[in-house]
Every structure is written in structure tokens, then in C-alpha cells.
mmCIF file of C-alpha atoms in Angstrom:
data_model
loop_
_atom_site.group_PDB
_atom_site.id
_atom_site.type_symbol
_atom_site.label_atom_id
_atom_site.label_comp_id
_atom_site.label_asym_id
_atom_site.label_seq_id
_atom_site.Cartn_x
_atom_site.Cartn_y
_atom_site.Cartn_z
ATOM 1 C CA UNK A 12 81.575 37.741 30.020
ATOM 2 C CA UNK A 13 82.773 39.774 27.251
ATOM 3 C CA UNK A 14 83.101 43.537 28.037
ATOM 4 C CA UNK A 15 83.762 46.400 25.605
ATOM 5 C CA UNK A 16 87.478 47.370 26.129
ATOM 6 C CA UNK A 17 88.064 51.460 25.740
ATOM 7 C CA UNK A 18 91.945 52.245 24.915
ATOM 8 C CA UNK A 19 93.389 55.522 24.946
ATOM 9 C CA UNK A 20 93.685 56.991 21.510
ATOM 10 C CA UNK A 21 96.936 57.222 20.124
ATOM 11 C CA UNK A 22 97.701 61.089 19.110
ATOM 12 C CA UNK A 23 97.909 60.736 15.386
ATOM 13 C CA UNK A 24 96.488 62.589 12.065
ATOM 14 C CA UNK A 25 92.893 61.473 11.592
ATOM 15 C CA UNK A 26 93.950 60.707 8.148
ATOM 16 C CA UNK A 27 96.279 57.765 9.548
ATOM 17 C CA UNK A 28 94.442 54.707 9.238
ATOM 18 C CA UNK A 29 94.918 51.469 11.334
ATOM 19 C CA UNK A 30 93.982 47.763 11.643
ATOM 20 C CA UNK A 31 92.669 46.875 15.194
ATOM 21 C CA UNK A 32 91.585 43.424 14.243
ATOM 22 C CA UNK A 33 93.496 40.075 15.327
ATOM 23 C CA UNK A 34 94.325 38.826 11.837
ATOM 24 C CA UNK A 35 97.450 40.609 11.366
ATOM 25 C CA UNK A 36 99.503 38.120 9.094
ATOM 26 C CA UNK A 37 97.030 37.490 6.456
ATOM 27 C CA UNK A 38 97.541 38.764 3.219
ATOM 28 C CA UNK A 39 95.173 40.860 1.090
ATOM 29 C CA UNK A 40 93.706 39.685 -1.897
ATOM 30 C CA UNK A 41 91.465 40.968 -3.836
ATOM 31 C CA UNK A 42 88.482 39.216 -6.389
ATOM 32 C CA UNK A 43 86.761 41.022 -9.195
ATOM 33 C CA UNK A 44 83.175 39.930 -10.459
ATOM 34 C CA UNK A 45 82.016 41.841 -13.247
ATOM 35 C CA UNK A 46 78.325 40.528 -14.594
ATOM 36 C CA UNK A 47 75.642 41.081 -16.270
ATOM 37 C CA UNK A 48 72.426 38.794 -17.314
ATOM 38 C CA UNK A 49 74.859 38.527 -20.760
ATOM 39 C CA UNK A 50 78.411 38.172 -19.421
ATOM 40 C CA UNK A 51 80.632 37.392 -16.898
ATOM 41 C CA UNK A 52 83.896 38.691 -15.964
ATOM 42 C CA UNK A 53 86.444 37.391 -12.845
ATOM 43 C CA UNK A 54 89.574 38.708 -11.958
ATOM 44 C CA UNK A 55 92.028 37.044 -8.956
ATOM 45 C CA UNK A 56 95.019 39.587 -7.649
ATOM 46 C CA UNK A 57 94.821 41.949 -10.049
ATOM 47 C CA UNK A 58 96.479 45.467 -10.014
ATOM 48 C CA UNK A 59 94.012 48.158 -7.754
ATOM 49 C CA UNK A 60 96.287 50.623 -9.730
ATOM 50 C CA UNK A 61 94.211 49.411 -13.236
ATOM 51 C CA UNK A 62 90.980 48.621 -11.159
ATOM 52 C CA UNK A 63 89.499 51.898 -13.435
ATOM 53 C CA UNK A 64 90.486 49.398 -16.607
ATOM 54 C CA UNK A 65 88.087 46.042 -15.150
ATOM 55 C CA UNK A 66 85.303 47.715 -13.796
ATOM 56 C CA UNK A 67 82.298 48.658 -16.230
ATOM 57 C CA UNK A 68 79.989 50.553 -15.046
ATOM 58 C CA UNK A 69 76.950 49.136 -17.376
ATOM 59 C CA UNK A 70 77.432 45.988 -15.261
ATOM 60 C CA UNK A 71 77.703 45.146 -11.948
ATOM 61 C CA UNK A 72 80.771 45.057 -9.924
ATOM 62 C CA UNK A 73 81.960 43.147 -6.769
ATOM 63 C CA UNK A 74 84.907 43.322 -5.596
ATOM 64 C CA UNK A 75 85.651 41.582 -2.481
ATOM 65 C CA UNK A 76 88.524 41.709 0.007
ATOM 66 C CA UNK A 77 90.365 39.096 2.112
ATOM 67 C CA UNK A 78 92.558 40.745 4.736
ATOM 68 C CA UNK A 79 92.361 43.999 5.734
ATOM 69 C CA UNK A 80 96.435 44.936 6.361
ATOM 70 C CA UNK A 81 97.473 46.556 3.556
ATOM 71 C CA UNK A 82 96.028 49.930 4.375
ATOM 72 C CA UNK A 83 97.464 51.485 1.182
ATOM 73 C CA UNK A 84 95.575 49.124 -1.115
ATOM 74 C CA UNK A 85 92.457 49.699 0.930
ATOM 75 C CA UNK A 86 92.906 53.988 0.436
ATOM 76 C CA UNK A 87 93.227 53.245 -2.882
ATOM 77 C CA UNK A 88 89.642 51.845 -3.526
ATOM 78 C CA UNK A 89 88.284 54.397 -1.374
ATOM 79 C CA UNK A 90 89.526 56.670 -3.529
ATOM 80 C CA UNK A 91 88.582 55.382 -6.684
ATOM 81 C CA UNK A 92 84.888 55.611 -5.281
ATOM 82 C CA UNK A 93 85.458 59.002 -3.698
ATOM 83 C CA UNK A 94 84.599 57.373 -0.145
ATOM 84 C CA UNK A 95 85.520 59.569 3.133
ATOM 85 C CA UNK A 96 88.464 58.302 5.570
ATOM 86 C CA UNK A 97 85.865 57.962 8.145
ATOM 87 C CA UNK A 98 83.973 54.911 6.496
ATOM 88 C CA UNK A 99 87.602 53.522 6.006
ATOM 89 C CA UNK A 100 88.432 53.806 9.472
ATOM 90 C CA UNK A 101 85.401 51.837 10.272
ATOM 91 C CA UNK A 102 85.925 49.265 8.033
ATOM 92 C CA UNK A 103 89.573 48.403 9.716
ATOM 93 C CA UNK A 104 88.325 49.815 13.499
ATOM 94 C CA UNK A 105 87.066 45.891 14.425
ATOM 95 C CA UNK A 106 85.557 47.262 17.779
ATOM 96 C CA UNK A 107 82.732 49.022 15.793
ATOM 97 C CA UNK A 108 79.080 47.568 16.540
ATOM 98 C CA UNK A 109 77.066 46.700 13.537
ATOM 99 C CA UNK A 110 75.894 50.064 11.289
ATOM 100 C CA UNK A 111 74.827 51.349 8.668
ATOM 101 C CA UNK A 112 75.339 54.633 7.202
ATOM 102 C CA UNK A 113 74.287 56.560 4.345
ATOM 103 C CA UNK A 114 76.701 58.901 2.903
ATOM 104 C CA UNK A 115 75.861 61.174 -0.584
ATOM 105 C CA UNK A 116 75.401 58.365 -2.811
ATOM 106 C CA UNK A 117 77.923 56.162 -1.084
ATOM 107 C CA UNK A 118 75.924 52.802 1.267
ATOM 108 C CA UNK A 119 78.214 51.469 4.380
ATOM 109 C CA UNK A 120 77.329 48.351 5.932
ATOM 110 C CA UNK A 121 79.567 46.371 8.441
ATOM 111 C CA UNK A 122 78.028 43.329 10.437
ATOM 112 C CA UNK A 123 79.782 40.578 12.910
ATOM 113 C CA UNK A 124 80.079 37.230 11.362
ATOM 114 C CA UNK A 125 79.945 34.827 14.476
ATOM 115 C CA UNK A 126 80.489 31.026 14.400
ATOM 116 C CA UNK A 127 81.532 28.457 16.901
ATOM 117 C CA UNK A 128 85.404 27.826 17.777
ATOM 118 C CA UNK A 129 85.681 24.334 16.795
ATOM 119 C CA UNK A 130 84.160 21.528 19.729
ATOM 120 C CA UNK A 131 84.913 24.378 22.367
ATOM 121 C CA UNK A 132 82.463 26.940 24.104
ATOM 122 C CA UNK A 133 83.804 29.964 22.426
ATOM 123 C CA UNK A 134 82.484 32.189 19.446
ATOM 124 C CA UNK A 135 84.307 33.276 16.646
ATOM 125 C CA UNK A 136 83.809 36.779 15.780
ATOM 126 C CA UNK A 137 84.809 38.372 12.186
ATOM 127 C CA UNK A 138 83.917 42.064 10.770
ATOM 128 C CA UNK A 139 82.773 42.171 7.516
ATOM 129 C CA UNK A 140 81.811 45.447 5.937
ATOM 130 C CA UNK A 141 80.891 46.927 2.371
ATOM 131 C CA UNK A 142 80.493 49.706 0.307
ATOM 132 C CA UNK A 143 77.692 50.019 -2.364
ATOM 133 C CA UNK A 144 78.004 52.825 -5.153
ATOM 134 C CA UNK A 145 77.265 53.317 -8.559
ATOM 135 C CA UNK A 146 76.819 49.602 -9.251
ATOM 136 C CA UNK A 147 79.785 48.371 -7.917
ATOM 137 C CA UNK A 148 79.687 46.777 -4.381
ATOM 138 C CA UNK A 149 83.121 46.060 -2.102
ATOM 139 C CA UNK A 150 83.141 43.291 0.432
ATOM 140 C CA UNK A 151 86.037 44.102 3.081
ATOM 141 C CA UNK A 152 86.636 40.386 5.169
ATOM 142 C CA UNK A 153 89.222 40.410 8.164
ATOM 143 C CA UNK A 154 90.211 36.258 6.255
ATOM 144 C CA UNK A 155 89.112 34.050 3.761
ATOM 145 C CA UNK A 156 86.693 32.084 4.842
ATOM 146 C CA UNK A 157 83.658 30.606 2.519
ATOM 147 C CA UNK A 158 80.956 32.494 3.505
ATOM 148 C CA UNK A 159 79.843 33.253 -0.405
ATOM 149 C CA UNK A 160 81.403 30.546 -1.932
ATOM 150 C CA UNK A 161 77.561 29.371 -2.992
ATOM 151 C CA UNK A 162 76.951 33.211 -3.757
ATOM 152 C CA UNK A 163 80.329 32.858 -6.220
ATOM 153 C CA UNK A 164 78.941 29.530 -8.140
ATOM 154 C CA UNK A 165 75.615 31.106 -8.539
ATOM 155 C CA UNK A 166 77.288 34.153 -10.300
ATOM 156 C CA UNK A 167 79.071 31.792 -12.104
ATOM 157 C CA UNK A 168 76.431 29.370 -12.899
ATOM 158 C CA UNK A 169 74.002 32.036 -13.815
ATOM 159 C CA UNK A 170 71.819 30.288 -11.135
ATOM 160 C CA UNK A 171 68.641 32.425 -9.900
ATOM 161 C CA UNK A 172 68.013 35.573 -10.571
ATOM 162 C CA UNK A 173 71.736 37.163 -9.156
ATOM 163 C CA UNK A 174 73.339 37.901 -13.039
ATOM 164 C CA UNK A 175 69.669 39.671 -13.635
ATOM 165 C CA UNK A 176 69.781 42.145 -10.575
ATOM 166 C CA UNK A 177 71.577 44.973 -9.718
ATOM 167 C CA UNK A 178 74.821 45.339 -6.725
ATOM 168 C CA UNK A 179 71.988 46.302 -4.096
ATOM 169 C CA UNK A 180 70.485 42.496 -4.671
ATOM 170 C CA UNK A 181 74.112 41.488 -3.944
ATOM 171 C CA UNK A 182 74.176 42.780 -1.513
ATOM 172 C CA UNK A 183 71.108 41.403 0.405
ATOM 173 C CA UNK A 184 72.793 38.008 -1.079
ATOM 174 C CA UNK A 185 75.965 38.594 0.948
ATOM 175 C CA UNK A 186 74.232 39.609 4.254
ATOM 176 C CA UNK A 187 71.639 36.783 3.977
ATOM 177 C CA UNK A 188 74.635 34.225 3.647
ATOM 178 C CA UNK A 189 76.367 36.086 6.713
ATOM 179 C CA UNK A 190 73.482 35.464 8.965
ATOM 180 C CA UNK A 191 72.943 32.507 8.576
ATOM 181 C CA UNK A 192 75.662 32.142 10.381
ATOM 182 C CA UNK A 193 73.661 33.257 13.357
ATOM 183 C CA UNK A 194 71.216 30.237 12.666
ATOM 184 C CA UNK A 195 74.132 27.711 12.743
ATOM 185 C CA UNK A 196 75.974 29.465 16.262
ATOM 186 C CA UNK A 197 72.910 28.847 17.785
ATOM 187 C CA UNK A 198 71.821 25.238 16.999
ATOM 188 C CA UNK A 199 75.163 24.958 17.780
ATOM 189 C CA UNK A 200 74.739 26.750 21.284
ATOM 190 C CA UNK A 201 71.036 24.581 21.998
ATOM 191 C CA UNK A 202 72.939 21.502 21.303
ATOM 192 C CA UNK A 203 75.381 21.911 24.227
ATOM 193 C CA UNK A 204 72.476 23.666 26.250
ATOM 194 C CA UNK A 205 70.880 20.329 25.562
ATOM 195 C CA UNK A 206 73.241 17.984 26.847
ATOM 196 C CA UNK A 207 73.608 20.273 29.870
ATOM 197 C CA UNK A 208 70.360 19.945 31.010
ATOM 198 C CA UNK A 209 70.506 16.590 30.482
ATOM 199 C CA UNK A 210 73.798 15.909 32.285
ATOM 200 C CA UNK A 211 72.470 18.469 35.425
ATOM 201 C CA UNK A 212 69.768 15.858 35.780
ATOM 202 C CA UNK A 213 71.844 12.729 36.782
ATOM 203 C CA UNK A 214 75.083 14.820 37.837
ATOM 204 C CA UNK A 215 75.103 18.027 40.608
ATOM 205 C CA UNK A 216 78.895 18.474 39.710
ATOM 206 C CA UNK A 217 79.672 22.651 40.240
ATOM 207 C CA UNK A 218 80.909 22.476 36.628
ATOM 208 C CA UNK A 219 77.432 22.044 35.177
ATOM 209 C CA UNK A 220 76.940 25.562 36.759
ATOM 210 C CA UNK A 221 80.115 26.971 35.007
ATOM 211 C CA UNK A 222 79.211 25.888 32.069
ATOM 212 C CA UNK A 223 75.643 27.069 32.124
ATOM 213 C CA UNK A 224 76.968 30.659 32.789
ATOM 214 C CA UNK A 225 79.075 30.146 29.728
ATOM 215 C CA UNK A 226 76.373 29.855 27.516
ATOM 216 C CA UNK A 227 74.467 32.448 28.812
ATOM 217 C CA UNK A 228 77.081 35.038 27.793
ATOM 218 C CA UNK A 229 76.896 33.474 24.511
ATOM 219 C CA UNK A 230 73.885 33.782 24.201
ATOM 220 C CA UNK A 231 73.911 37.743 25.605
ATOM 221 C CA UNK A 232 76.765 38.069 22.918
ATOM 222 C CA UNK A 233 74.373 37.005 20.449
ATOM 223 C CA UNK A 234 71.991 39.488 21.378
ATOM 224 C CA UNK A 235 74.188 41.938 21.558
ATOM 225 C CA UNK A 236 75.181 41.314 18.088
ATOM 226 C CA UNK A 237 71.728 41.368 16.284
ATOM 227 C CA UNK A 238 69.885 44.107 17.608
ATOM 228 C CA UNK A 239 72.023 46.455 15.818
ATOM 229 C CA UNK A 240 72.178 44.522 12.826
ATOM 230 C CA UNK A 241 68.089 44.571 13.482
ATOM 231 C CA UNK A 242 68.349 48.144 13.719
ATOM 232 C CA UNK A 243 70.529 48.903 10.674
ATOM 233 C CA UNK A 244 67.866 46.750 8.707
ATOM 234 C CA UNK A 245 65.143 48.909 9.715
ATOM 235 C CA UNK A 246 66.795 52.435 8.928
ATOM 236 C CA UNK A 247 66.888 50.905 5.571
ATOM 237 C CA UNK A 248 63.228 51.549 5.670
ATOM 238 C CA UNK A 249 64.162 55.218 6.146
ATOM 239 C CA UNK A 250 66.051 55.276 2.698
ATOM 240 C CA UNK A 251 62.733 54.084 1.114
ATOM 241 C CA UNK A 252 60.714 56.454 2.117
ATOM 242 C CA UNK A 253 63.372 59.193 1.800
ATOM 243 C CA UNK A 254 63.223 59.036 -1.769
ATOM 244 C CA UNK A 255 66.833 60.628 -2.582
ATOM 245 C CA UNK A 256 68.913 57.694 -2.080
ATOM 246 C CA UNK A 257 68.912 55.199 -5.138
ATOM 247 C CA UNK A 258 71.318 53.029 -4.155
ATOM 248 C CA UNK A 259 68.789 50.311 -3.723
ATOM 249 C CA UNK A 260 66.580 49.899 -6.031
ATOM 250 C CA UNK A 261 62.559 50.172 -5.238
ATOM 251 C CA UNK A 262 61.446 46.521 -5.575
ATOM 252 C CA UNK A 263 64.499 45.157 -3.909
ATOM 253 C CA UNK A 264 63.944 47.034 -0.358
ATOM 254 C CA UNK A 265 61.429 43.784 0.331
ATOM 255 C CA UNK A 266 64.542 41.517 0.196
ATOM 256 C CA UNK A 267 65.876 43.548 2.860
ATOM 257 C CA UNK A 268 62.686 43.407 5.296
ATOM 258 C CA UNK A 269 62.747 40.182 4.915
ATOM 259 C CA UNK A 270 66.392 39.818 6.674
ATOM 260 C CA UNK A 271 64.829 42.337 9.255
ATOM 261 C CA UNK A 272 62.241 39.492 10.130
ATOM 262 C CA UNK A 273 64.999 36.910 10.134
ATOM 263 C CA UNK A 274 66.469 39.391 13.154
ATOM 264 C CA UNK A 275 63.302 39.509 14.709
ATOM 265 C CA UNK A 276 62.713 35.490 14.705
ATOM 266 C CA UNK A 277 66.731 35.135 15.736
ATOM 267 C CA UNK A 278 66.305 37.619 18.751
ATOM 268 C CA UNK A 279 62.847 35.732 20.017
ATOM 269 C CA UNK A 280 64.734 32.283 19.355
ATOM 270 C CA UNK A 281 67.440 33.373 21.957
ATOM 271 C CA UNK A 282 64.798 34.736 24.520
ATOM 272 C CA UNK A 283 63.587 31.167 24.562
ATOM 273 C CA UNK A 284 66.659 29.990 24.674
ATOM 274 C CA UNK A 285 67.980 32.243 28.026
ATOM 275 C CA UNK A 286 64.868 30.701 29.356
ATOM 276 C CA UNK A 287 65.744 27.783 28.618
ATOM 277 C CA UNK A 288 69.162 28.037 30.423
ATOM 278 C CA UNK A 289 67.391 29.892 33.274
ATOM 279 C CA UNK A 290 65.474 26.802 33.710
ATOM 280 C CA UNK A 291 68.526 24.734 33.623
ATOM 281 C CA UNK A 292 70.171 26.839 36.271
ATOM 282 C CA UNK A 293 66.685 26.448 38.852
ATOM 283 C CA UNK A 294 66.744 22.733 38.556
ATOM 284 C CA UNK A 295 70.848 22.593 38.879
ATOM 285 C CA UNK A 296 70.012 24.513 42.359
ATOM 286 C CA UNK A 297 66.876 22.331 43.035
ATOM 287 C CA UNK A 298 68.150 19.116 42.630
ATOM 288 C CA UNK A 299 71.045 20.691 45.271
ATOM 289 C CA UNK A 300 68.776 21.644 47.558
ATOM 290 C CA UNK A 301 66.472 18.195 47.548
ATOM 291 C CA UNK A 302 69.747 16.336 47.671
ATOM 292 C CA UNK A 303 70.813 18.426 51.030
ATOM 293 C CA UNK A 304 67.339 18.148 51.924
ATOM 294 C CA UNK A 305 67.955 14.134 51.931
ATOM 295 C CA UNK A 306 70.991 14.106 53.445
ATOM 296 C CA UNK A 307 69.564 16.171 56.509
ATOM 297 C CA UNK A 308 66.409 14.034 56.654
ATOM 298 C CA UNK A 309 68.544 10.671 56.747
ATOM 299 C CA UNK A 310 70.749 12.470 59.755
ATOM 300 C CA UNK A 311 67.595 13.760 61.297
ATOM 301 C CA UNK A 312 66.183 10.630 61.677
ATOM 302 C CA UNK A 313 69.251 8.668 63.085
ATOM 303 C CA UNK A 314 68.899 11.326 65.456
ATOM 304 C CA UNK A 315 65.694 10.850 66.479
ATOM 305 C CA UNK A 316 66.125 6.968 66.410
ATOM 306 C CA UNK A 317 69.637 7.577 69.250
ATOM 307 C CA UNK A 318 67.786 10.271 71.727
ATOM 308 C CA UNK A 319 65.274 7.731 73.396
ATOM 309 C CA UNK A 320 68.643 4.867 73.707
ATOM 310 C CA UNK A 321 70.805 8.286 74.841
ATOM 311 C CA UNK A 322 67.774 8.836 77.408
ATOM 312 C CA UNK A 323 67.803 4.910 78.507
ATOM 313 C CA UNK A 324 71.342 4.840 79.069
ATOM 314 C CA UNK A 325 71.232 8.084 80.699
ATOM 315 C CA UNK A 326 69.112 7.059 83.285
ATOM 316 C CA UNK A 327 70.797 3.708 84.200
ATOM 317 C CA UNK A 328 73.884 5.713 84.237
ATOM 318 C CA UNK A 329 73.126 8.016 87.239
ATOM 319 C CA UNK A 330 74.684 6.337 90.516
ATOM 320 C CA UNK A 331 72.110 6.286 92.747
ATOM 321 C CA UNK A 332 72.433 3.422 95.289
ATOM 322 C CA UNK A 333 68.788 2.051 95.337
ATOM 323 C CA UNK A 334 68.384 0.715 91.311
ATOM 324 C CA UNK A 335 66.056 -2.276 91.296
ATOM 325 C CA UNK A 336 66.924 -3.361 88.039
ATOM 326 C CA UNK A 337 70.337 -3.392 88.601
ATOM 327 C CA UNK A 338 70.674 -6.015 90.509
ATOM 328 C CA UNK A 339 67.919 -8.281 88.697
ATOM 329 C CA UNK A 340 69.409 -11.015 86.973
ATOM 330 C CA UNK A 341 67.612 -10.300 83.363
ATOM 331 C CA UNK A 342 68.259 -6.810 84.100
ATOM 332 C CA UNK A 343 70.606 -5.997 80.741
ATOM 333 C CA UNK A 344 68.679 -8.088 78.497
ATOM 334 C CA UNK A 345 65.563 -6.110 79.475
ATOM 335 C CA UNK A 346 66.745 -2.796 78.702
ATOM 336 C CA UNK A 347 68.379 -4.155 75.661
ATOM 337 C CA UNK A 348 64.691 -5.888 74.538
ATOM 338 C CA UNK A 349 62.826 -2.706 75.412
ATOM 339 C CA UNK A 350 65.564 -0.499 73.194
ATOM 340 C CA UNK A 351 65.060 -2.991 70.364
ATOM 341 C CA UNK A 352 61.025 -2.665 70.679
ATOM 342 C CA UNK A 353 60.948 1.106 70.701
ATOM 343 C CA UNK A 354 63.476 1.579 67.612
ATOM 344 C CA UNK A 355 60.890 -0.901 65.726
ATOM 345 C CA UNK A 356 58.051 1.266 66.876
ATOM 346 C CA UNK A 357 59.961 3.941 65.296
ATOM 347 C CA UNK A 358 60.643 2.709 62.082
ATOM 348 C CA UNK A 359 57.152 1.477 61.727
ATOM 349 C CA UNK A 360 55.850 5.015 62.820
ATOM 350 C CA UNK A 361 58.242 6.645 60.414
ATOM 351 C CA UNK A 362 57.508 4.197 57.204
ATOM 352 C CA UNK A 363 53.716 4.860 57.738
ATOM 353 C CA UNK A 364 53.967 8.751 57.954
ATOM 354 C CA UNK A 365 56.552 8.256 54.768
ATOM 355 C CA UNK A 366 59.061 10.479 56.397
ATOM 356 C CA UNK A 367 61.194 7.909 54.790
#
């Protein structure tokens, strides 16, 4: 089960900044996507010392960020938008939940990418965060991965309406393509589920257990992960109706409900799903219990079959000097005929009460 670790803050200057995340060797680099409906401008490793020269302001700007270790190059965008240290430190503090906050005319978003670990039972977990001013949006990503690579053709191909809209649209864009992640870590989790209930019907191996109980904290991890992301989507609502903040644009604010619902329909699909696994884990311990309950029937009724023999032989075995049938000549052969007859009468008894 994963737990939330708490560490004991180091005594620095709140000014120091840090990265707590587990991709420590990668290297930063940074893309530039300057666009309009008319034009289109991309940059790869450019100087962030002449990131004033690239970006226009009449257009929109995205600028997005693999690795998040060079701290200095990270400052230095934050200060070219004027952003506070404290939305830096959450874009490189990892253990953050999903938020969103809404700063003078600055938007910050982070949300957990998750994904399966390859054929094994784990999730992969990645922060990804942005900052939305003035046109010009900034994707932070722990690793380059290809989350937007359709997002990048699009931009490129002038496909849909993208090169039309403003950052905020982009935006929506970028979170849409993260969750879907969500939608493909859990098929990927009710596939597996799948084949355990399956395999807990022909096997009652302790391992199906383990396993169940491994999905279930996936599945809790899941949760765990969306319902802020469900929250930050509905605060969003809150900037609407506010009326100061026009970082998102009026007619755009429905793209953004509509990745509320998707939270909504993720969150119910996982309830299902915990049922599902719930279910699982009752028949695992009923088909336990019916096969004990066999296994004590079958010994019950040798049982019962042995006590009337144990009472025969009993009996004959008490040495009283006076035993008639001791001394008769068919005397064996008759106990052993009327111990055959009553074990018959048994089984007959038993097979039409189907106790057996």
C-alpha cells in the first residue's frame, strides 16, 4: 500500500529550490512553439537567456520542459514571467497532490501522469505541471515521454482548431492527453483483475489473494489521484464566475467541464471496479470454505461408515467366557457378512439423502 512519506525539512533559505523527484540524471531540454492561425514557429535547446527574443506575445507560446534538474534554468523562466518561488517549489516538490492555484494573473496546474510499469503490477507515477500567463503556457515534465506528441503534429499540421485558439485551449489539450492516461492504467488494471477472477475459479492458490490486494491499492492509488485532479477542475468553475481572472478565455471554460466529467465517469469506473475485486476476494474465500467444507464431509462420512465396525469389533473383543458365536463354526464369516450389509445400508442411505 502506498503511504505518504513526511521527511524532516532540511534548514535552508526558502529561496533554495530542490528536486525531490526520482529522475535525477536526465537532462533538461527545453521546446519552443510559437503559433498562430498564420504561422508557426519551433525552437529545440535554445538559449533561456534569449527566450525574451522567440517569444511573441501576439501569438501563442508553449514552451515545454523535459527534466526538471537544472534548477537555474527553471528560476530563470520563472522570472521572465514574474512567477513566485513558491509555484517553483511545487513544480520540482514531486510529493505535491494534484492543484491548482490562481496567482495575480499567473494559472498553476500540476497533475500525476500514471501508467503501468511494463507486464508487472506496478504504476508509474510522473508530475507534470504548468504555468499559463499572458499567452504563453510552460509544460514542466520530470522525462520525455510522448504524452503530446499527437498535440505537437496537430500544431504542426494545423489540424483542428489548436493554431486558432488561445494557450488556455492548450492547455485543456495537454491535460486531456494526460488523462487519458488514466483510461489506459485502468483497462490495463481490469485486464489483470480479469484473469484473476478467472484463475481464482479453477485455482485456490494463496497467491490469487496477494495479488487481488495488489490491485486494490492500485486501484485506491487511482482514486487517490483523481479526486484532486476532480477538484482542481471544479475550482476552475470559481474563476468563471469570479470574473477577474482572464487567463481562460469565456467560451473555453466548457472544454474544461468537460475533463471534470471525464473525472467523474473515471472515479465511478473504479467504484465498479473495487467491487469488482471485492467480489473476487468473497468467491476466493468461498470456494475455500466449500472446498474445506468437502474435505470434512468426505472425513465425516468415513467416520460414520468405521463407528458401527469399531462397535462390532468392540463387542467381540470383550473377554467374557460365555460368547456363543465364538465358538460357532461360521462365526467370523457372519460378523464379516453382517459388517458388509450394514456399510451397504449406509451408502445407500447416504446416496439417497445426497449427503454425497
Amino acid at each position: 500500500m502506498r503511504k505518504i512519506k513526511y521527511k524532516k525539512g532540511k534548514k535552508v533559505q526558502p529561496t533554495l529550490l530542490e528536486y525531490t523527484g526520482v529522475h535525477k540524471f536526465t537532462q533538461t531540454e527545453i521546446q519552443l512553439f510559437v503559433y498562430n492561425d498564420a504561422d508557426l514557429a519551433e525552437f529545440h535547446e535554445f538559449d533561456v537567456n534569449e527566450i525574451g527574443k522567440h517569444v511573441d506575445f501576439n501569438k501563442v507560446n508553449w514552451i515545454n520542459l523535459h527534466g526538471l534538474n537544472d534548477t537555474d534554468l527553471i528560476v530563470k523562466i520563472g522570472d521572465f514571467l514574474g512567477v513566485d518561488n513558491f509555484m517553483l517549489s511545487d513544480i520540482l516538490n514531486t510529493t505535491k497532490r494534484t492543484k491548482l492555484d490562481e496567482y495575480h494573473d499567473t494559472l498553476f496546474f500540476n497533475i500525476k501522469s500514471l501508467l503501468p510499469d511494463g507486464d508487472s503490477d506496478n504504476i508509474m507515477v510522473e508530475q507534470i505541471s504548468f504555468l499559463l500567463k499572458n499567452g504563453i503556457l510552460v509544460s514542466f515534465q520530470e522525462k520525455r515521454s510522448d504524452f503530446f506528441t499527437h498535440i505537437r503534429e496537430r500544431i504542426r499540421t494545423h489540424s483542428g482548431i489548436v493554431r486558432t485558439k488561445q494557450a488556455d485551449y492548450l492547455l485543456f489539450l495537454l491535460l486531456d492527453a494526460i488523462m487519458e492516461n488514466f483510461y489506459i492504467t485502468i483497462e490495463n488494471e481490469e485486464d489483470k483483475v480479469e484473469e484473476l477472477i478467472n484463475l481464482s475459479k479453477k485455482s485456490t492458490d494463496i497467491s490469487i489473494l496477494e495479488q487481488i490486494e495488489k490491485h486494490r491499492d492500485n486501484y485506491n492509488f487511482l482514486k487517490r489521484s483523481i479526486i484532486p485532479l476532480r477538484d482542481s477542475l471544479y475550482s476552475i468553475k470559481s474563476i468563471k464566475d469570479d470574473n477577474v481572472f482572464d487567463a481562460i478565455e469565456a467560451n473555453n471554460f466548457t472544454f474544461f467541464e468537460r475533463l471534470h466529467q471525464k473525472c467523474l465517469e473515471l472515479l465511478d469506473q473504479i467504484e465498479y471496479d473495487l467491487t469488482t475485486l471485492d467480489s473476487a476476494s468473497n468467491f476466493f474465500f468461498s470456494t475455500q470454505s466449500h472446498k474445506m467444507n468437502e474435505i470434512m464431509k468426505t472425513l465425516t462420512v468415513v467416520s460414520v461408515f468405521f463407528m458401527p465396525l469399531t462397535f462390532i469389533v468392540g463387542v467381540y473383543g470383550m473377554n467374557f467366557k460365555y460368547m456363543p458365536e465364538l465358538e460357532w463354526k461360521y462365526g467370523y464369516l457372519g460378523v464379516v457378512v453382517v459388517m458388509a450389509i450394514m456399510i451397504a445400508g449406509m451408502i445407500y442411505y447416504f446416496k439417497k439423502k445426497r449427503w454425497f
